Amino acid sequence: MTLERLAGYLGQATLQQKSGKDTHERIKTLSRDIRSLSDHSGFMSQKVTFLLDATLGMINIEQNAIIKIFSVAAVVFLPPTLIASIYGMNFEHMPELEWLVGYPFAIGLMILSAVLPYLFFKRKGWL
């Protein structure tokens, strides 16, 4: 049983018992105060819920930005890692190993494969 229902019940009981107009008026005022406090607590609860949702939304936006940066970093560094891992294998017959410019070519390819995705993301406005 809520306080508002209890105050209503007491108000009806004082009318039936004729315990005094003053008592009935006080209970009526008490009932209005309880209703007002109940409405105010509902308003405050909605306000807290709104603020909580807004805060969680802001946190979500920040986390999305961080994940975007991690994704771009992974895409930028994946091709050089792939090229380095291929050249790190112990193959006997790799034509690039006998070239005079084979090593600088591999380094240049790694740098180019890292810079191109970065420039692409920069041009698209994702960075």
mmCIF file with all atom_site columns, C-alpha atoms in Angstrom:
data_model
loop_
_atom_site.group_PDB
_atom_site.id
_atom_site.type_symbol
_atom_site.label_atom_id
_atom_site.label_alt_id
_atom_site.label_comp_id
_atom_site.label_asym_id
_atom_site.label_entity_id
_atom_site.label_seq_id
_atom_site.pdbx_PDB_ins_code
_atom_site.Cartn_x
_atom_site.Cartn_y
_atom_site.Cartn_z
_atom_site.occupancy
_atom_site.B_iso_or_equiv
_atom_site.pdbx_formal_charge
_atom_site.auth_seq_id
_atom_site.auth_comp_id
_atom_site.auth_asym_id
_atom_site.auth_atom_id
_atom_site.pdbx_PDB_model_num
ATOM 1   C CA . MET A 1 1   ? 0.000   0.000   0.000   1.00 0.00 ? 1   MET A CA 1
ATOM 2   C CA . THR A 1 2   ? 1.414   3.388   -0.952  1.00 0.00 ? 2   THR A CA 1
ATOM 3   C CA . LEU A 1 3   ? 1.477   6.464   1.239   1.00 0.00 ? 3   LEU A CA 1
ATOM 4   C CA . GLU A 1 4   ? -0.944  8.240   -1.094  1.00 0.00 ? 4   GLU A CA 1
ATOM 5   C CA . ARG A 1 5   ? -3.512  5.455   -0.809  1.00 0.00 ? 5   ARG A CA 1
ATOM 6   C CA . LEU A 1 6   ? -3.015  5.344   2.945   1.00 0.00 ? 6   LEU A CA 1
ATOM 7   C CA . ALA A 1 7   ? -3.620  9.100   3.242   1.00 0.00 ? 7   ALA A CA 1
ATOM 8   C CA . GLY A 1 8   ? -6.749  8.757   1.090   1.00 0.00 ? 8   GLY A CA 1
ATOM 9   C CA . TYR A 1 9   ? -8.011  5.965   3.298   1.00 0.00 ? 9   TYR A CA 1
ATOM 10  C CA . LEU A 1 10  ? -7.350  8.013   6.436   1.00 0.00 ? 10  LEU A CA 1
ATOM 11  C CA . GLY A 1 11  ? -9.161  10.980  4.878   1.00 0.00 ? 11  GLY A CA 1
ATOM 12  C CA . GLN A 1 12  ? -12.228 8.857   4.222   1.00 0.00 ? 12  GLN A CA 1
ATOM 13  C CA . ALA A 1 13  ? -12.041 7.359   7.712   1.00 0.00 ? 13  ALA A CA 1
ATOM 14  C CA . THR A 1 14  ? -11.953 10.802  9.361   1.00 0.00 ? 14  THR A CA 1
ATOM 15  C CA . LEU A 1 15  ? -15.022 11.882  7.379   1.00 0.00 ? 15  LEU A CA 1
ATOM 16  C CA . GLN A 1 16  ? -16.955 8.820   8.464   1.00 0.00 ? 16  GLN A CA 1
ATOM 17  C CA . GLN A 1 17  ? -15.931 9.078   12.113  1.00 0.00 ? 17  GLN A CA 1
ATOM 18  C CA . LYS A 1 18  ? -16.416 12.834  12.282  1.00 0.00 ? 18  LYS A CA 1
ATOM 19  C CA . SER A 1 19  ? -13.146 13.222  14.126  1.00 0.00 ? 19  SER A CA 1
ATOM 20  C CA . GLY A 1 20  ? -12.871 16.851  13.264  1.00 0.00 ? 20  GLY A CA 1
ATOM 21  C CA . LYS A 1 21  ? -12.597 19.112  10.276  1.00 0.00 ? 21  LYS A CA 1
ATOM 22  C CA . ASP A 1 22  ? -9.065  20.117  11.251  1.00 0.00 ? 22  ASP A CA 1
ATOM 23  C CA . THR A 1 23  ? -7.833  16.503  11.140  1.00 0.00 ? 23  THR A CA 1
ATOM 24  C CA . HIS A 1 24  ? -9.498  15.928  7.785   1.00 0.00 ? 24  HIS A CA 1
ATOM 25  C CA . GLU A 1 25  ? -7.884  19.080  6.310   1.00 0.00 ? 25  GLU A CA 1
ATOM 26  C CA . ARG A 1 26  ? -4.460  18.036  7.565   1.00 0.00 ? 26  ARG A CA 1
ATOM 27  C CA . ILE A 1 27  ? -4.807  14.596  6.017   1.00 0.00 ? 27  ILE A CA 1
ATOM 28  C CA . LYS A 1 28  ? -6.003  16.186  2.765   1.00 0.00 ? 28  LYS A CA 1
ATOM 29  C CA . THR A 1 29  ? -2.943  18.471  2.754   1.00 0.00 ? 29  THR A CA 1
ATOM 30  C CA . LEU A 1 30  ? -0.735  15.485  3.542   1.00 0.00 ? 30  LEU A CA 1
ATOM 31  C CA . SER A 1 31  ? -2.257  13.584  0.613   1.00 0.00 ? 31  SER A CA 1
ATOM 32  C CA . ARG A 1 32  ? -1.555  16.494  -1.770  1.00 0.00 ? 32  ARG A CA 1
ATOM 33  C CA . ASP A 1 33  ? 2.026   16.730  -0.493  1.00 0.00 ? 33  ASP A CA 1
ATOM 34  C CA . ILE A 1 34  ? 2.545   13.010  -1.005  1.00 0.00 ? 34  ILE A CA 1
ATOM 35  C CA . ARG A 1 35  ? 1.156   13.230  -4.556  1.00 0.00 ? 35  ARG A CA 1
ATOM 36  C CA . SER A 1 36  ? 3.408   16.206  -5.292  1.00 0.00 ? 36  SER A CA 1
ATOM 37  C CA . LEU A 1 37  ? 6.480   14.392  -3.956  1.00 0.00 ? 37  LEU A CA 1
ATOM 38  C CA . SER A 1 38  ? 5.568   11.313  -5.970  1.00 0.00 ? 38  SER A CA 1
ATOM 39  C CA . ASP A 1 39  ? 5.311   13.379  -9.164  1.00 0.00 ? 39  ASP A CA 1
ATOM 40  C CA . HIS A 1 40  ? 8.599   15.109  -8.376  1.00 0.00 ? 40  HIS A CA 1
ATOM 41  C CA . SER A 1 41  ? 10.373  11.807  -7.747  1.00 0.00 ? 41  SER A CA 1
ATOM 42  C CA . GLY A 1 42  ? 9.096   10.533  -11.108 1.00 0.00 ? 42  GLY A CA 1
ATOM 43  C CA . PHE A 1 43  ? 10.440  13.671  -12.795 1.00 0.00 ? 43  PHE A CA 1
ATOM 44  C CA . MET A 1 44  ? 13.820  13.293  -11.090 1.00 0.00 ? 44  MET A CA 1
ATOM 45  C CA . SER A 1 45  ? 13.971  9.620   -12.068 1.00 0.00 ? 45  SER A CA 1
ATOM 46  C CA . GLN A 1 46  ? 13.342  10.526  -15.717 1.00 0.00 ? 46  GLN A CA 1
ATOM 47  C CA . LYS A 1 47  ? 15.981  13.252  -15.541 1.00 0.00 ? 47  LYS A CA 1
ATOM 48  C CA . VAL A 1 48  ? 18.579  10.860  -14.096 1.00 0.00 ? 48  VAL A CA 1
ATOM 49  C CA . THR A 1 49  ? 17.708  8.292   -16.778 1.00 0.00 ? 49  THR A CA 1
ATOM 50  C CA . PHE A 1 50  ? 18.158  10.934  -19.484 1.00 0.00 ? 50  PHE A CA 1
ATOM 51  C CA . LEU A 1 51  ? 21.520  12.031  -18.076 1.00 0.00 ? 51  LEU A CA 1
ATOM 52  C CA . LEU A 1 52  ? 22.673  8.424   -17.809 1.00 0.00 ? 52  LEU A CA 1
ATOM 53  C CA . ASP A 1 53  ? 21.679  7.745   -21.426 1.00 0.00 ? 53  ASP A CA 1
ATOM 54  C CA . ALA A 1 54  ? 23.453  10.915  -22.567 1.00 0.00 ? 54  ALA A CA 1
ATOM 55  C CA . THR A 1 55  ? 26.624  9.962   -20.677 1.00 0.00 ? 55  THR A CA 1
ATOM 56  C CA . LEU A 1 56  ? 26.596  6.436   -22.087 1.00 0.00 ? 56  LEU A CA 1
ATOM 57  C CA . GLY A 1 57  ? 26.101  7.893   -25.565 1.00 0.00 ? 57  GLY A CA 1
ATOM 58  C CA . MET A 1 58  ? 29.130  10.151  -25.158 1.00 0.00 ? 58  MET A CA 1
ATOM 59  C CA . ILE A 1 59  ? 31.235  7.231   -23.897 1.00 0.00 ? 59  ILE A CA 1
ATOM 60  C CA . ASN A 1 60  ? 30.090  5.173   -26.888 1.00 0.00 ? 60  ASN A CA 1
ATOM 61  C CA . ILE A 1 61  ? 31.141  7.933   -29.294 1.00 0.00 ? 61  ILE A CA 1
ATOM 62  C CA . GLU A 1 62  ? 34.593  8.153   -27.672 1.00 0.00 ? 62  GLU A CA 1
ATOM 63  C CA . GLN A 1 63  ? 35.026  4.382   -27.817 1.00 0.00 ? 63  GLN A CA 1
ATOM 64  C CA . ASN A 1 64  ? 34.043  4.353   -31.488 1.00 0.00 ? 64  ASN A CA 1
ATOM 65  C CA . ALA A 1 65  ? 36.718  6.950   -32.222 1.00 0.00 ? 65  ALA A CA 1
ATOM 66  C CA . ILE A 1 66  ? 39.340  4.865   -30.408 1.00 0.00 ? 66  ILE A CA 1
ATOM 67  C CA . ILE A 1 67  ? 38.310  1.695   -32.250 1.00 0.00 ? 67  ILE A CA 1
ATOM 68  C CA . LYS A 1 68  ? 38.497  3.594   -35.545 1.00 0.00 ? 68  LYS A CA 1
ATOM 69  C CA . ILE A 1 69  ? 42.085  4.605   -34.778 1.00 0.00 ? 69  ILE A CA 1
ATOM 70  C CA . PHE A 1 70  ? 43.012  1.008   -33.904 1.00 0.00 ? 70  PHE A CA 1
ATOM 71  C CA . SER A 1 71  ? 41.413  -0.237  -37.126 1.00 0.00 ? 71  SER A CA 1
ATOM 72  C CA . VAL A 1 72  ? 43.291  2.281   -39.251 1.00 0.00 ? 72  VAL A CA 1
ATOM 73  C CA . ALA A 1 73  ? 46.558  1.392   -37.503 1.00 0.00 ? 73  ALA A CA 1
ATOM 74  C CA . ALA A 1 74  ? 45.937  -2.292  -38.199 1.00 0.00 ? 74  ALA A CA 1
ATOM 75  C CA . VAL A 1 75  ? 45.206  -1.618  -41.876 1.00 0.00 ? 75  VAL A CA 1
ATOM 76  C CA . VAL A 1 76  ? 48.263  0.622   -42.241 1.00 0.00 ? 76  VAL A CA 1
ATOM 77  C CA . PHE A 1 77  ? 50.694  -1.834  -40.645 1.00 0.00 ? 77  PHE A CA 1
ATOM 78  C CA . LEU A 1 78  ? 49.298  -5.092  -42.028 1.00 0.00 ? 78  LEU A CA 1
ATOM 79  C CA . PRO A 1 79  ? 50.844  -4.903  -45.553 1.00 0.00 ? 79  PRO A CA 1
ATOM 80  C CA . PRO A 1 80  ? 54.386  -4.078  -44.327 1.00 0.00 ? 80  PRO A CA 1
ATOM 81  C CA . THR A 1 81  ? 54.116  -6.906  -41.811 1.00 0.00 ? 81  THR A CA 1
ATOM 82  C CA . LEU A 1 82  ? 53.054  -9.293  -44.570 1.00 0.00 ? 82  LEU A CA 1
ATOM 83  C CA . ILE A 1 83  ? 55.935  -8.246  -46.812 1.00 0.00 ? 83  ILE A CA 1
ATOM 84  C CA . ALA A 1 84  ? 58.435  -8.489  -43.957 1.00 0.00 ? 84  ALA A CA 1
ATOM 85  C CA . SER A 1 85  ? 57.163  -11.935 -42.995 1.00 0.00 ? 85  SER A CA 1
ATOM 86  C CA . ILE A 1 86  ? 57.539  -13.199 -46.564 1.00 0.00 ? 86  ILE A CA 1
ATOM 87  C CA . TYR A 1 87  ? 61.106  -11.898 -46.766 1.00 0.00 ? 87  TYR A CA 1
ATOM 88  C CA . GLY A 1 88  ? 61.808  -13.309 -43.328 1.00 0.00 ? 88  GLY A CA 1
ATOM 89  C CA . MET A 1 89  ? 61.179  -16.865 -44.506 1.00 0.00 ? 89  MET A CA 1
ATOM 90  C CA . ASN A 1 90  ? 64.223  -18.954 -45.326 1.00 0.00 ? 90  ASN A CA 1
ATOM 91  C CA . PHE A 1 91  ? 63.660  -19.581 -49.021 1.00 0.00 ? 91  PHE A CA 1
ATOM 92  C CA . GLU A 1 92  ? 66.635  -20.427 -51.185 1.00 0.00 ? 92  GLU A CA 1
ATOM 93  C CA . HIS A 1 93  ? 65.158  -19.247 -54.467 1.00 0.00 ? 93  HIS A CA 1
ATOM 94  C CA . MET A 1 94  ? 63.840  -15.723 -54.204 1.00 0.00 ? 94  MET A CA 1
ATOM 95  C CA . PRO A 1 95  ? 64.837  -13.597 -57.195 1.00 0.00 ? 95  PRO A CA 1
ATOM 96  C CA . GLU A 1 96  ? 64.811  -10.412 -55.142 1.00 0.00 ? 96  GLU A CA 1
ATOM 97  C CA . LEU A 1 97  ? 67.563  -11.719 -52.865 1.00 0.00 ? 97  LEU A CA 1
ATOM 98  C CA . GLU A 1 98  ? 70.089  -11.708 -55.705 1.00 0.00 ? 98  GLU A CA 1
ATOM 99  C CA . TRP A 1 99  ? 69.189  -8.258  -56.998 1.00 0.00 ? 99  TRP A CA 1
ATOM 100 C CA . LEU A 1 100 ? 71.442  -5.396  -56.156 1.00 0.00 ? 100 LEU A CA 1
ATOM 101 C CA . VAL A 1 101 ? 68.399  -3.294  -55.243 1.00 0.00 ? 101 VAL A CA 1
ATOM 102 C CA . GLY A 1 102 ? 66.359  -6.178  -53.775 1.00 0.00 ? 102 GLY A CA 1
ATOM 103 C CA . TYR A 1 103 ? 66.650  -5.064  -50.162 1.00 0.00 ? 103 TYR A CA 1
ATOM 104 C CA . PRO A 1 104 ? 65.914  -1.366  -50.848 1.00 0.00 ? 104 PRO A CA 1
ATOM 105 C CA . PHE A 1 105 ? 63.030  -2.498  -53.081 1.00 0.00 ? 105 PHE A CA 1
ATOM 106 C CA . ALA A 1 106 ? 61.516  -4.518  -50.215 1.00 0.00 ? 106 ALA A CA 1
ATOM 107 C CA . ILE A 1 107 ? 61.921  -1.616  -47.763 1.00 0.00 ? 107 ILE A CA 1
ATOM 108 C CA . GLY A 1 108 ? 60.396  0.802   -50.289 1.00 0.00 ? 108 GLY A CA 1
ATOM 109 C CA . LEU A 1 109 ? 57.495  -1.577  -50.886 1.00 0.00 ? 109 LEU A CA 1
ATOM 110 C CA . MET A 1 110 ? 56.872  -1.781  -47.137 1.00 0.00 ? 110 MET A CA 1
ATOM 111 C CA . ILE A 1 111 ? 56.904  2.008   -46.767 1.00 0.00 ? 111 ILE A CA 1
ATOM 112 C CA . LEU A 1 112 ? 54.668  2.460   -49.805 1.00 0.00 ? 112 LEU A CA 1
ATOM 113 C CA . SER A 1 113 ? 52.198  -0.152  -48.579 1.00 0.00 ? 113 SER A CA 1
ATOM 114 C CA . ALA A 1 114 ? 51.963  1.692   -45.242 1.00 0.00 ? 114 ALA A CA 1
ATOM 115 C CA . VAL A 1 115 ? 51.715  5.214   -46.679 1.00 0.00 ? 115 VAL A CA 1
ATOM 116 C CA . LEU A 1 116 ? 49.065  4.473   -49.326 1.00 0.00 ? 116 LEU A CA 1
ATOM 117 C CA . PRO A 1 117 ? 46.350  3.285   -46.899 1.00 0.00 ? 117 PRO A CA 1
ATOM 118 C CA . TYR A 1 118 ? 47.181  6.191   -44.591 1.00 0.00 ? 118 TYR A CA 1
ATOM 119 C CA . LEU A 1 119 ? 46.773  8.698   -47.419 1.00 0.00 ? 119 LEU A CA 1
ATOM 120 C CA . PHE A 1 120 ? 43.570  6.983   -48.534 1.00 0.00 ? 120 PHE A CA 1
ATOM 121 C CA . PHE A 1 121 ? 42.062  7.247   -45.046 1.00 0.00 ? 121 PHE A CA 1
ATOM 122 C CA . LYS A 1 122 ? 43.243  10.837  -44.727 1.00 0.00 ? 122 LYS A CA 1
ATOM 123 C CA . ARG A 1 123 ? 41.643  11.738  -48.085 1.00 0.00 ? 123 ARG A CA 1
ATOM 124 C CA . LYS A 1 124 ? 38.345  10.094  -47.106 1.00 0.00 ? 124 LYS A CA 1
ATOM 125 C CA . GLY A 1 125 ? 38.327  12.129  -43.881 1.00 0.00 ? 125 GLY A CA 1
ATOM 126 C CA . TRP A 1 126 ? 38.439  9.111   -41.597 1.00 0.00 ? 126 TRP A CA 1
ATOM 127 C CA . LEU A 1 127 ? 41.503  10.419  -39.763 1.00 0.00 ? 127 LEU A CA 1
#
